[in-house]
């Protein structure tokens, strides 16, 4: 999975989730909250990056 931009910005939220981020042993509610957190951080990062370009 590639970042929304081809250049690497150094933002960890542009990276795909790896096996130690989520596992089968993680309770489903915690997993959903963690994924939501990462998605919101990616969204915030994309907004900040696009605003900085203005």
PDB file of C-alpha atoms in Angstrom:
ATOM      1  CA  UNK A   1       0.000   0.000   0.000  1.00  0.00           C
ATOM      2  CA  UNK A   2       1.426   3.370  -1.018  1.00  0.00           C
ATOM      3  CA  UNK A   3       0.896   6.739   0.535  1.00  0.00           C
ATOM      4  CA  UNK A   4      -1.544   9.149  -1.112  1.00  0.00           C
ATOM      5  CA  UNK A   5       1.538  10.991  -2.340  1.00  0.00           C
ATOM      6  CA  UNK A   6       4.498   9.441  -4.099  1.00  0.00           C
ATOM      7  CA  UNK A   7       7.020  11.342  -1.971  1.00  0.00           C
ATOM      8  CA  UNK A   8       7.831  10.110   1.485  1.00  0.00           C
ATOM      9  CA  UNK A   9       6.891  12.676   4.113  1.00  0.00           C
ATOM     10  CA  UNK A  10       8.143  10.795   7.161  1.00  0.00           C
ATOM     11  CA  UNK A  11       4.673  10.596   8.680  1.00  0.00           C
ATOM     12  CA  UNK A  12       4.164   7.219  10.373  1.00  0.00           C
ATOM     13  CA  UNK A  13       0.425   7.356   9.705  1.00  0.00           C
ATOM     14  CA  UNK A  14       1.055   7.039   5.965  1.00  0.00           C
ATOM     15  CA  UNK A  15       2.517   3.589   6.556  1.00  0.00           C
ATOM     16  CA  UNK A  16       0.320   0.473   6.416  1.00  0.00           C
ATOM     17  CA  UNK A  17      -0.545  -1.242   9.692  1.00  0.00           C
ATOM     18  CA  UNK A  18       1.882  -4.059  10.498  1.00  0.00           C
ATOM     19  CA  UNK A  19       1.359  -7.327  12.339  1.00  0.00           C
ATOM     20  CA  UNK A  20       2.470  -6.004  15.739  1.00  0.00           C
ATOM     21  CA  UNK A  21      -0.064  -3.140  15.457  1.00  0.00           C
ATOM     22  CA  UNK A  22      -2.993  -5.556  15.315  1.00  0.00           C
ATOM     23  CA  UNK A  23      -3.291  -9.230  16.157  1.00  0.00           C
ATOM     24  CA  UNK A  24      -5.908 -11.937  16.435  1.00  0.00           C
ATOM     25  CA  UNK A  25      -5.666 -11.699  20.247  1.00  0.00           C
ATOM     26  CA  UNK A  26      -6.778  -8.059  20.301  1.00  0.00           C
ATOM     27  CA  UNK A  27     -10.392  -7.662  21.453  1.00  0.00           C
ATOM     28  CA  UNK A  28     -12.623  -6.501  18.612  1.00  0.00           C
ATOM     29  CA  UNK A  29     -13.665  -3.213  20.288  1.00  0.00           C
ATOM     30  CA  UNK A  30     -10.054  -2.253  20.967  1.00  0.00           C
ATOM     31  CA  UNK A  31      -9.118  -3.164  17.415  1.00  0.00           C
ATOM     32  CA  UNK A  32     -11.890  -1.008  15.969  1.00  0.00           C
ATOM     33  CA  UNK A  33     -10.888   1.945  18.154  1.00  0.00           C
ATOM     34  CA  UNK A  34      -7.241   1.547  17.129  1.00  0.00           C
ATOM     35  CA  UNK A  35      -8.138   1.443  13.436  1.00  0.00           C
ATOM     36  CA  UNK A  36     -10.393   4.491  13.827  1.00  0.00           C
ATOM     37  CA  UNK A  37      -7.565   6.340  15.574  1.00  0.00           C
ATOM     38  CA  UNK A  38      -5.136   5.556  12.751  1.00  0.00           C
ATOM     39  CA  UNK A  39      -7.690   6.563  10.104  1.00  0.00           C
ATOM     40  CA  UNK A  40      -8.358   9.880  11.855  1.00  0.00           C
ATOM     41  CA  UNK A  41      -4.634  10.557  12.180  1.00  0.00           C
ATOM     42  CA  UNK A  42      -4.157   9.836   8.467  1.00  0.00           C
ATOM     43  CA  UNK A  43      -7.016  12.199   7.641  1.00  0.00           C
ATOM     44  CA  UNK A  44      -5.612  14.942   9.873  1.00  0.00           C
ATOM     45  CA  UNK A  45      -2.180  14.450   8.323  1.00  0.00           C
ATOM     46  CA  UNK A  46      -3.597  14.737   4.804  1.00  0.00           C
ATOM     47  CA  UNK A  47      -5.481  17.917   5.720  1.00  0.00           C
ATOM     48  CA  UNK A  48      -2.418  19.503   7.328  1.00  0.00           C
ATOM     49  CA  UNK A  49      -0.220  18.555   4.370  1.00  0.00           C
ATOM     50  CA  UNK A  50      -2.659  19.996   1.833  1.00  0.00           C
ATOM     51  CA  UNK A  51      -3.123  23.205   3.849  1.00  0.00           C
ATOM     52  CA  UNK A  52       0.648  23.665   4.118  1.00  0.00           C
ATOM     53  CA  UNK A  53       0.860  23.624   0.319  1.00  0.00           C
ATOM     54  CA  UNK A  54      -1.537  26.586   0.037  1.00  0.00           C
TER      55      UNK A  54
END
